C-alpha cells in the first residue's frame, strides 16, 4: 500500500500502481474537497489497476481529529469516545452512513476503528496517541468490543472493510509512536484483555488488523 495526498494523485504513487502493480493506495493528510473531489483523485489510480485485481483504497476515517476526508458529502464524525455514548445499534447505523460516504468517494478500506483499551478515564491524557485525542471507545474490553464492533459492522454494511488497531494495544503507552521512536509498553501481556478482545472482533466478520510499532516489554522487549 503506497501513500498519496488525499487532495492529489502523487506521480510516484501513480507510477507504483501503473508500473509495479502496487495493490493498494492510502489517502493521507487532510482534504476538505468532499466526496466528488476525492472520487476524482481515486479514479486516477483505479483506472490503472489490473481488471481482475482491484485496488485497496484506504484512509483514516475514525472521527474527531482523525478524519482525513471532509467537505461536501462527508459528515463530521465525532471522537471515538463520543461515538461510544451512542447505543450500539445507533452507532452501527451511523457507521454505515459514514461508510457509504467513503464508498461514494471510491474508498473500500477504512483504517478504523480503534480497539485500544485506555488505562482509565482519570489517566487518559497520560496516553498521548489514543486517550489524548479521545480516540478510545472505552476503558475495558467489553465496552471496546461492543462499540468498536458496532462501528465495524456498520462499515461492513456499507461494503467497507474495517481495520482494528493498534494490535496488541496502544492504550497504556506514555508517548506517541507517530512522533517518538522506541516507545515501550510495559502493560500488555499475551493473554491479557488488550489482546483477547481481538478474538471476538475479528471473528465477527471480515476485517484487517493494524499492528503497532511499539516495543512490548512483557511480550518481547528485544524488538518492535
PDB file of C-alpha atoms in Angstrom:
ATOM      1  CA  UNK A   1       0.000   0.000   0.000  1.00  0.00           C
ATOM      2  CA  UNK A   2       1.535   3.277  -1.175  1.00  0.00           C
ATOM      3  CA  UNK A   3       0.579   6.706   0.116  1.00  0.00           C
ATOM      4  CA  UNK A   4      -0.707   9.687  -1.828  1.00  0.00           C
ATOM      5  CA  UNK A   5      -2.065  13.018  -0.606  1.00  0.00           C
ATOM      6  CA  UNK A   6      -5.836  12.864  -0.336  1.00  0.00           C
ATOM      7  CA  UNK A   7      -6.029  16.067  -2.372  1.00  0.00           C
ATOM      8  CA  UNK A   8      -3.999  14.975  -5.404  1.00  0.00           C
ATOM      9  CA  UNK A   9      -2.629  11.938  -7.201  1.00  0.00           C
ATOM     10  CA  UNK A  10       1.066  11.657  -6.378  1.00  0.00           C
ATOM     11  CA  UNK A  11       3.137  10.936  -9.519  1.00  0.00           C
ATOM     12  CA  UNK A  12       5.241   8.434  -7.587  1.00  0.00           C
ATOM     13  CA  UNK A  13       2.177   6.568  -6.395  1.00  0.00           C
ATOM     14  CA  UNK A  14       0.636   6.582  -9.855  1.00  0.00           C
ATOM     15  CA  UNK A  15       3.865   5.026 -11.113  1.00  0.00           C
ATOM     16  CA  UNK A  16       3.795   2.430  -8.329  1.00  0.00           C
ATOM     17  CA  UNK A  17       0.316   1.307  -9.371  1.00  0.00           C
ATOM     18  CA  UNK A  18       0.948   1.505 -13.115  1.00  0.00           C
ATOM     19  CA  UNK A  19       4.468   0.089 -13.342  1.00  0.00           C
ATOM     20  CA  UNK A  20       4.916  -2.006 -10.209  1.00  0.00           C
ATOM     21  CA  UNK A  21       1.318  -3.152  -9.726  1.00  0.00           C
ATOM     22  CA  UNK A  22       1.031  -1.909  -6.146  1.00  0.00           C
ATOM     23  CA  UNK A  23      -2.075  -3.459  -4.655  1.00  0.00           C
ATOM     24  CA  UNK A  24      -3.329  -0.527  -2.632  1.00  0.00           C
ATOM     25  CA  UNK A  25      -3.147   3.189  -2.001  1.00  0.00           C
ATOM     26  CA  UNK A  26      -3.517   5.225   1.185  1.00  0.00           C
ATOM     27  CA  UNK A  27      -5.115   8.674   1.081  1.00  0.00           C
ATOM     28  CA  UNK A  28      -3.069  10.674   3.582  1.00  0.00           C
ATOM     29  CA  UNK A  29      -3.076  14.129   5.114  1.00  0.00           C
ATOM     30  CA  UNK A  30      -6.326  16.088   5.177  1.00  0.00           C
ATOM     31  CA  UNK A  31      -8.837  17.011   2.487  1.00  0.00           C
ATOM     32  CA  UNK A  32     -11.834  19.324   2.644  1.00  0.00           C
ATOM     33  CA  UNK A  33     -12.703  18.824  -1.022  1.00  0.00           C
ATOM     34  CA  UNK A  34     -15.621  16.490  -0.399  1.00  0.00           C
ATOM     35  CA  UNK A  35     -16.822  13.234  -1.921  1.00  0.00           C
ATOM     36  CA  UNK A  36     -16.710  14.215  -5.601  1.00  0.00           C
ATOM     37  CA  UNK A  37     -13.194  15.669  -5.390  1.00  0.00           C
ATOM     38  CA  UNK A  38     -11.934  12.580  -3.558  1.00  0.00           C
ATOM     39  CA  UNK A  39     -13.549  10.251  -6.101  1.00  0.00           C
ATOM     40  CA  UNK A  40     -11.745  12.148  -8.853  1.00  0.00           C
ATOM     41  CA  UNK A  41      -8.388  11.573  -7.153  1.00  0.00           C
ATOM     42  CA  UNK A  42      -9.144   7.891  -6.533  1.00  0.00           C
ATOM     43  CA  UNK A  43     -10.194   7.289 -10.135  1.00  0.00           C
ATOM     44  CA  UNK A  44      -6.720   8.278 -11.305  1.00  0.00           C
ATOM     45  CA  UNK A  45      -5.454   5.167  -9.544  1.00  0.00           C
ATOM     46  CA  UNK A  46      -8.284   2.708 -10.044  1.00  0.00           C
ATOM     47  CA  UNK A  47      -8.166   3.299 -13.795  1.00  0.00           C
ATOM     48  CA  UNK A  48      -4.600   1.928 -13.762  1.00  0.00           C
ATOM     49  CA  UNK A  49      -5.287  -1.207 -11.738  1.00  0.00           C
ATOM     50  CA  UNK A  50      -5.406  -4.679 -13.259  1.00  0.00           C
ATOM     51  CA  UNK A  51      -9.040  -5.535 -14.100  1.00  0.00           C
ATOM     52  CA  UNK A  52      -9.021  -8.741 -12.065  1.00  0.00           C
ATOM     53  CA  UNK A  53      -7.078  -7.182  -9.155  1.00  0.00           C
ATOM     54  CA  UNK A  54      -8.956  -4.100  -7.959  1.00  0.00           C
ATOM     55  CA  UNK A  55      -7.076  -1.733  -5.692  1.00  0.00           C
ATOM     56  CA  UNK A  56      -7.485  -1.397  -1.979  1.00  0.00           C
ATOM     57  CA  UNK A  57      -8.178   2.294  -1.389  1.00  0.00           C
ATOM     58  CA  UNK A  58      -7.679   3.190   2.268  1.00  0.00           C
ATOM     59  CA  UNK A  59      -7.811   6.200   4.540  1.00  0.00           C
ATOM     60  CA  UNK A  60      -8.018   7.099   8.245  1.00  0.00           C
ATOM     61  CA  UNK A  61     -11.691   7.913   8.807  1.00  0.00           C
ATOM     62  CA  UNK A  62     -12.110   7.428  12.563  1.00  0.00           C
ATOM     63  CA  UNK A  63     -13.706  10.678  13.671  1.00  0.00           C
ATOM     64  CA  UNK A  64     -12.650  13.590  15.796  1.00  0.00           C
ATOM     65  CA  UNK A  65      -9.190  14.822  14.869  1.00  0.00           C
ATOM     66  CA  UNK A  66      -8.502  11.664  12.866  1.00  0.00           C
ATOM     67  CA  UNK A  67     -10.751  12.195   9.866  1.00  0.00           C
ATOM     68  CA  UNK A  68      -8.814  12.582   6.625  1.00  0.00           C
ATOM     69  CA  UNK A  69     -11.795  13.239   4.358  1.00  0.00           C
ATOM     70  CA  UNK A  70     -14.136  16.173   4.936  1.00  0.00           C
ATOM     71  CA  UNK A  71     -16.141  18.623   2.878  1.00  0.00           C
ATOM     72  CA  UNK A  72     -19.347  18.285   0.838  1.00  0.00           C
ATOM     73  CA  UNK A  73     -20.807  14.806   1.185  1.00  0.00           C
ATOM     74  CA  UNK A  74     -18.815  13.847   4.281  1.00  0.00           C
ATOM     75  CA  UNK A  75     -20.386  14.171   7.717  1.00  0.00           C
ATOM     76  CA  UNK A  76     -18.258  15.477  10.587  1.00  0.00           C
ATOM     77  CA  UNK A  77     -17.617  12.344  12.640  1.00  0.00           C
ATOM     78  CA  UNK A  78     -17.428  12.664  16.442  1.00  0.00           C
ATOM     79  CA  UNK A  79     -14.493  11.480  18.519  1.00  0.00           C
ATOM     80  CA  UNK A  80     -14.460   7.766  19.294  1.00  0.00           C
ATOM     81  CA  UNK A  81     -15.213   8.380  22.953  1.00  0.00           C
ATOM     82  CA  UNK A  82     -18.311  10.380  21.892  1.00  0.00           C
ATOM     83  CA  UNK A  83     -19.348   7.697  19.399  1.00  0.00           C
ATOM     84  CA  UNK A  84     -19.309   5.315  22.352  1.00  0.00           C
ATOM     85  CA  UNK A  85     -22.079   7.354  24.004  1.00  0.00           C
ATOM     86  CA  UNK A  86     -24.487   6.098  21.329  1.00  0.00           C
ATOM     87  CA  UNK A  87     -26.407   2.843  21.754  1.00  0.00           C
ATOM     88  CA  UNK A  88     -24.667   0.184  19.698  1.00  0.00           C
ATOM     89  CA  UNK A  89     -27.439  -0.124  17.129  1.00  0.00           C
ATOM     90  CA  UNK A  90     -27.344   3.626  16.529  1.00  0.00           C
ATOM     91  CA  UNK A  91     -23.551   3.608  16.244  1.00  0.00           C
ATOM     92  CA  UNK A  92     -23.772   0.809  13.685  1.00  0.00           C
ATOM     93  CA  UNK A  93     -26.282   2.836  11.661  1.00  0.00           C
ATOM     94  CA  UNK A  94     -24.082   5.940  11.856  1.00  0.00           C
ATOM     95  CA  UNK A  95     -21.037   3.949  10.760  1.00  0.00           C
ATOM     96  CA  UNK A  96     -22.952   2.536   7.817  1.00  0.00           C
ATOM     97  CA  UNK A  97     -23.788   6.085   6.716  1.00  0.00           C
ATOM     98  CA  UNK A  98     -20.151   7.150   7.089  1.00  0.00           C
ATOM     99  CA  UNK A  99     -19.127   4.037   5.173  1.00  0.00           C
ATOM    100  CA  UNK A 100     -21.470   4.847   2.301  1.00  0.00           C
ATOM    101  CA  UNK A 101     -19.814   8.253   2.053  1.00  0.00           C
ATOM    102  CA  UNK A 102     -16.449   6.501   1.747  1.00  0.00           C
ATOM    103  CA  UNK A 103     -17.806   4.121  -0.873  1.00  0.00           C
ATOM    104  CA  UNK A 104     -19.139   7.058  -2.908  1.00  0.00           C
ATOM    105  CA  UNK A 105     -15.624   8.503  -2.825  1.00  0.00           C
ATOM    106  CA  UNK A 106     -14.059   5.245  -4.042  1.00  0.00           C
ATOM    107  CA  UNK A 107     -12.635   4.144  -0.680  1.00  0.00           C
ATOM    108  CA  UNK A 108     -13.105   0.476   0.263  1.00  0.00           C
ATOM    109  CA  UNK A 109     -10.846   0.079   3.339  1.00  0.00           C
ATOM    110  CA  UNK A 110     -11.170   2.218   6.468  1.00  0.00           C
ATOM    111  CA  UNK A 111      -8.216   2.197   8.851  1.00  0.00           C
ATOM    112  CA  UNK A 112     -10.634   2.275  11.800  1.00  0.00           C
ATOM    113  CA  UNK A 113     -11.957   1.569  14.404  1.00  0.00           C
ATOM    114  CA  UNK A 114      -9.543   1.970  17.307  1.00  0.00           C
ATOM    115  CA  UNK A 115      -9.634  -1.114  19.535  1.00  0.00           C
ATOM    116  CA  UNK A 116      -7.198   0.072  22.195  1.00  0.00           C
ATOM    117  CA  UNK A 117      -8.148  -0.091  25.874  1.00  0.00           C
ATOM    118  CA  UNK A 118      -7.011   3.144  27.529  1.00  0.00           C
ATOM    119  CA  UNK A 119      -5.940   2.519  31.131  1.00  0.00           C
ATOM    120  CA  UNK A 120      -8.542   4.727  32.818  1.00  0.00           C
ATOM    121  CA  UNK A 121     -10.622   7.834  32.365  1.00  0.00           C
ATOM    122  CA  UNK A 122      -8.643   9.568  35.097  1.00  0.00           C
ATOM    123  CA  UNK A 123      -5.305   8.998  33.320  1.00  0.00           C
ATOM    124  CA  UNK A 124      -6.464   9.214  29.702  1.00  0.00           C
ATOM    125  CA  UNK A 125      -4.329  12.259  28.896  1.00  0.00           C
ATOM    126  CA  UNK A 126      -1.224  10.339  30.021  1.00  0.00           C
ATOM    127  CA  UNK A 127      -1.753   8.231  26.878  1.00  0.00           C
ATOM    128  CA  UNK A 128      -0.890  10.684  24.068  1.00  0.00           C
ATOM    129  CA  UNK A 129      -1.683   8.614  20.952  1.00  0.00           C
ATOM    130  CA  UNK A 130      -5.164   7.443  21.968  1.00  0.00           C
ATOM    131  CA  UNK A 131      -6.576   8.917  25.174  1.00  0.00           C
ATOM    132  CA  UNK A 132      -5.013  12.295  24.498  1.00  0.00           C
ATOM    133  CA  UNK A 133      -7.064  12.593  21.299  1.00  0.00           C
ATOM    134  CA  UNK A 134     -10.264  10.960  22.576  1.00  0.00           C
ATOM    135  CA  UNK A 135      -9.877   8.110  20.081  1.00  0.00           C
ATOM    136  CA  UNK A 136     -10.809   5.363  22.563  1.00  0.00           C
ATOM    137  CA  UNK A 137     -14.198   3.677  22.798  1.00  0.00           C
ATOM    138  CA  UNK A 138     -13.713   2.903  26.471  1.00  0.00           C
ATOM    139  CA  UNK A 139     -11.608   1.699  29.362  1.00  0.00           C
ATOM    140  CA  UNK A 140     -12.466  -2.011  29.484  1.00  0.00           C
ATOM    141  CA  UNK A 141     -12.558  -4.845  26.986  1.00  0.00           C
ATOM    142  CA  UNK A 142     -16.314  -5.400  26.939  1.00  0.00           C
ATOM    143  CA  UNK A 143     -17.062  -1.763  26.086  1.00  0.00           C
ATOM    144  CA  UNK A 144     -14.407  -1.664  23.364  1.00  0.00           C
ATOM    145  CA  UNK A 145     -15.633  -4.923  21.824  1.00  0.00           C
ATOM    146  CA  UNK A 146     -19.220  -3.648  21.863  1.00  0.00           C
ATOM    147  CA  UNK A 147     -18.589  -0.188  20.399  1.00  0.00           C
ATOM    148  CA  UNK A 148     -15.680  -0.926  18.054  1.00  0.00           C
ATOM    149  CA  UNK A 149     -17.623  -3.978  16.907  1.00  0.00           C
ATOM    150  CA  UNK A 150     -20.689  -1.867  16.147  1.00  0.00           C
ATOM    151  CA  UNK A 151     -18.595   0.596  14.128  1.00  0.00           C
ATOM    152  CA  UNK A 152     -17.038  -2.287  12.188  1.00  0.00           C
ATOM    153  CA  UNK A 153     -20.425  -3.863  11.451  1.00  0.00           C
ATOM    154  CA  UNK A 154     -21.689  -0.560  10.089  1.00  0.00           C
ATOM    155  CA  UNK A 155     -18.687  -0.281   7.805  1.00  0.00           C
ATOM    156  CA  UNK A 156     -19.261  -3.829   6.559  1.00  0.00           C
ATOM    157  CA  UNK A 157     -22.912  -2.983   5.947  1.00  0.00           C
ATOM    158  CA  UNK A 158     -21.679  -0.251   3.596  1.00  0.00           C
ATOM    159  CA  UNK A 159     -19.236  -2.557   1.818  1.00  0.00           C
ATOM    160  CA  UNK A 160     -16.166  -1.136   3.562  1.00  0.00           C
ATOM    161  CA  UNK A 161     -13.543  -3.368   5.185  1.00  0.00           C
ATOM    162  CA  UNK A 162     -12.836  -2.182   8.751  1.00  0.00           C
ATOM    163  CA  UNK A 163      -9.410  -2.252  10.390  1.00  0.00           C
ATOM    164  CA  UNK A 164      -8.937  -2.883  14.101  1.00  0.00           C
ATOM    165  CA  UNK A 165      -5.946  -1.100  15.600  1.00  0.00           C
ATOM    166  CA  UNK A 166      -3.359  -0.953  17.138  1.00  0.00           C
ATOM    167  CA  UNK A 167      -2.580  -4.608  17.916  1.00  0.00           C
ATOM    168  CA  UNK A 168      -1.568  -5.721  20.532  1.00  0.00           C
ATOM    169  CA  UNK A 169      -2.658  -2.498  22.229  1.00  0.00           C
ATOM    170  CA  UNK A 170      -1.583   1.145  22.362  1.00  0.00           C
ATOM    171  CA  UNK A 171      -3.750   2.375  25.223  1.00  0.00           C
ATOM    172  CA  UNK A 172      -1.156   2.343  28.002  1.00  0.00           C
ATOM    173  CA  UNK A 173       1.929   3.992  26.496  1.00  0.00           C
ATOM    174  CA  UNK A 174       3.156   7.427  27.588  1.00  0.00           C
ATOM    175  CA  UNK A 175       4.478   8.569  24.204  1.00  0.00           C
ATOM    176  CA  UNK A 176       3.073   8.712  20.673  1.00  0.00           C
ATOM    177  CA  UNK A 177       4.542   6.196  18.233  1.00  0.00           C
ATOM    178  CA  UNK A 178       3.735   8.584  15.355  1.00  0.00           C
ATOM    179  CA  UNK A 179       6.253  11.117  16.627  1.00  0.00           C
ATOM    180  CA  UNK A 180       8.545   9.283  19.065  1.00  0.00           C
ATOM    181  CA  UNK A 181      10.970   6.420  18.463  1.00  0.00           C
ATOM    182  CA  UNK A 182      11.386   3.370  20.707  1.00  0.00           C
ATOM    183  CA  UNK A 183       8.089   3.707  22.581  1.00  0.00           C
ATOM    184  CA  UNK A 184       7.873   0.931  25.192  1.00  0.00           C
ATOM    185  CA  UNK A 185       4.673  -0.614  26.567  1.00  0.00           C
ATOM    186  CA  UNK A 186       5.022  -2.320  29.953  1.00  0.00           C
ATOM    187  CA  UNK A 187       1.385  -3.282  30.482  1.00  0.00           C
ATOM    188  CA  UNK A 188       0.176  -5.509  27.623  1.00  0.00           C
ATOM    189  CA  UNK A 189       0.584  -9.268  28.031  1.00  0.00           C
ATOM    190  CA  UNK A 190      -0.055 -12.062  25.506  1.00  0.00           C
ATOM    191  CA  UNK A 191      -3.017 -13.399  27.485  1.00  0.00           C
ATOM    192  CA  UNK A 192      -4.464 -10.106  28.718  1.00  0.00           C
ATOM    193  CA  UNK A 193      -7.605  -8.227  27.670  1.00  0.00           C
ATOM    194  CA  UNK A 194      -5.808  -5.946  25.177  1.00  0.00           C
ATOM    195  CA  UNK A 195      -5.013  -8.982  23.014  1.00  0.00           C
ATOM    196  CA  UNK A 196      -8.037 -11.118  23.869  1.00  0.00           C
ATOM    197  CA  UNK A 197     -10.557  -8.578  22.580  1.00  0.00           C
ATOM    198  CA  UNK A 198      -9.251  -9.121  19.046  1.00  0.00           C
ATOM    199  CA  UNK A 199     -10.694 -12.647  19.087  1.00  0.00           C
ATOM    200  CA  UNK A 200     -14.401 -11.661  19.128  1.00  0.00           C
ATOM    201  CA  UNK A 201     -13.794  -8.578  16.983  1.00  0.00           C
ATOM    202  CA  UNK A 202     -12.116 -10.479  14.147  1.00  0.00           C
ATOM    203  CA  UNK A 203     -14.439 -13.483  14.482  1.00  0.00           C
ATOM    204  CA  UNK A 204     -17.461 -11.262  13.829  1.00  0.00           C
ATOM    205  CA  UNK A 205     -16.678 -10.724  10.159  1.00  0.00           C
ATOM    206  CA  UNK A 206     -14.058  -9.726   7.593  1.00  0.00           C
ATOM    207  CA  UNK A 207     -11.532  -7.202   8.835  1.00  0.00           C
ATOM    208  CA  UNK A 208      -7.922  -6.114   8.748  1.00  0.00           C
ATOM    209  CA  UNK A 209      -5.671  -5.604  11.763  1.00  0.00           C
ATOM    210  CA  UNK A 210      -3.114  -2.805  12.038  1.00  0.00           C
ATOM    211  CA  UNK A 211      -0.049  -3.663  14.097  1.00  0.00           C
ATOM    212  CA  UNK A 212       1.539  -1.188  16.499  1.00  0.00           C
ATOM    213  CA  UNK A 213       5.203  -0.209  16.137  1.00  0.00           C
ATOM    214  CA  UNK A 214       5.769  -0.007  19.920  1.00  0.00           C
ATOM    215  CA  UNK A 215       8.045  -2.360  21.842  1.00  0.00           C
ATOM    216  CA  UNK A 216       6.112  -4.662  24.186  1.00  0.00           C
ATOM    217  CA  UNK A 217       8.286  -5.414  27.195  1.00  0.00           C
ATOM    218  CA  UNK A 218       6.042  -8.193  28.515  1.00  0.00           C
ATOM    219  CA  UNK A 219       5.717  -9.894  25.130  1.00  0.00           C
ATOM    220  CA  UNK A 220       9.148  -9.424  23.512  1.00  0.00           C
ATOM    221  CA  UNK A 221      11.192  -6.498  24.733  1.00  0.00           C
ATOM    222  CA  UNK A 222      14.003  -7.087  22.256  1.00  0.00           C
ATOM    223  CA  UNK A 223      12.272  -5.842  19.119  1.00  0.00           C
ATOM    224  CA  UNK A 224       9.352  -3.653  17.944  1.00  0.00           C
TER     225      UNK A 224
END
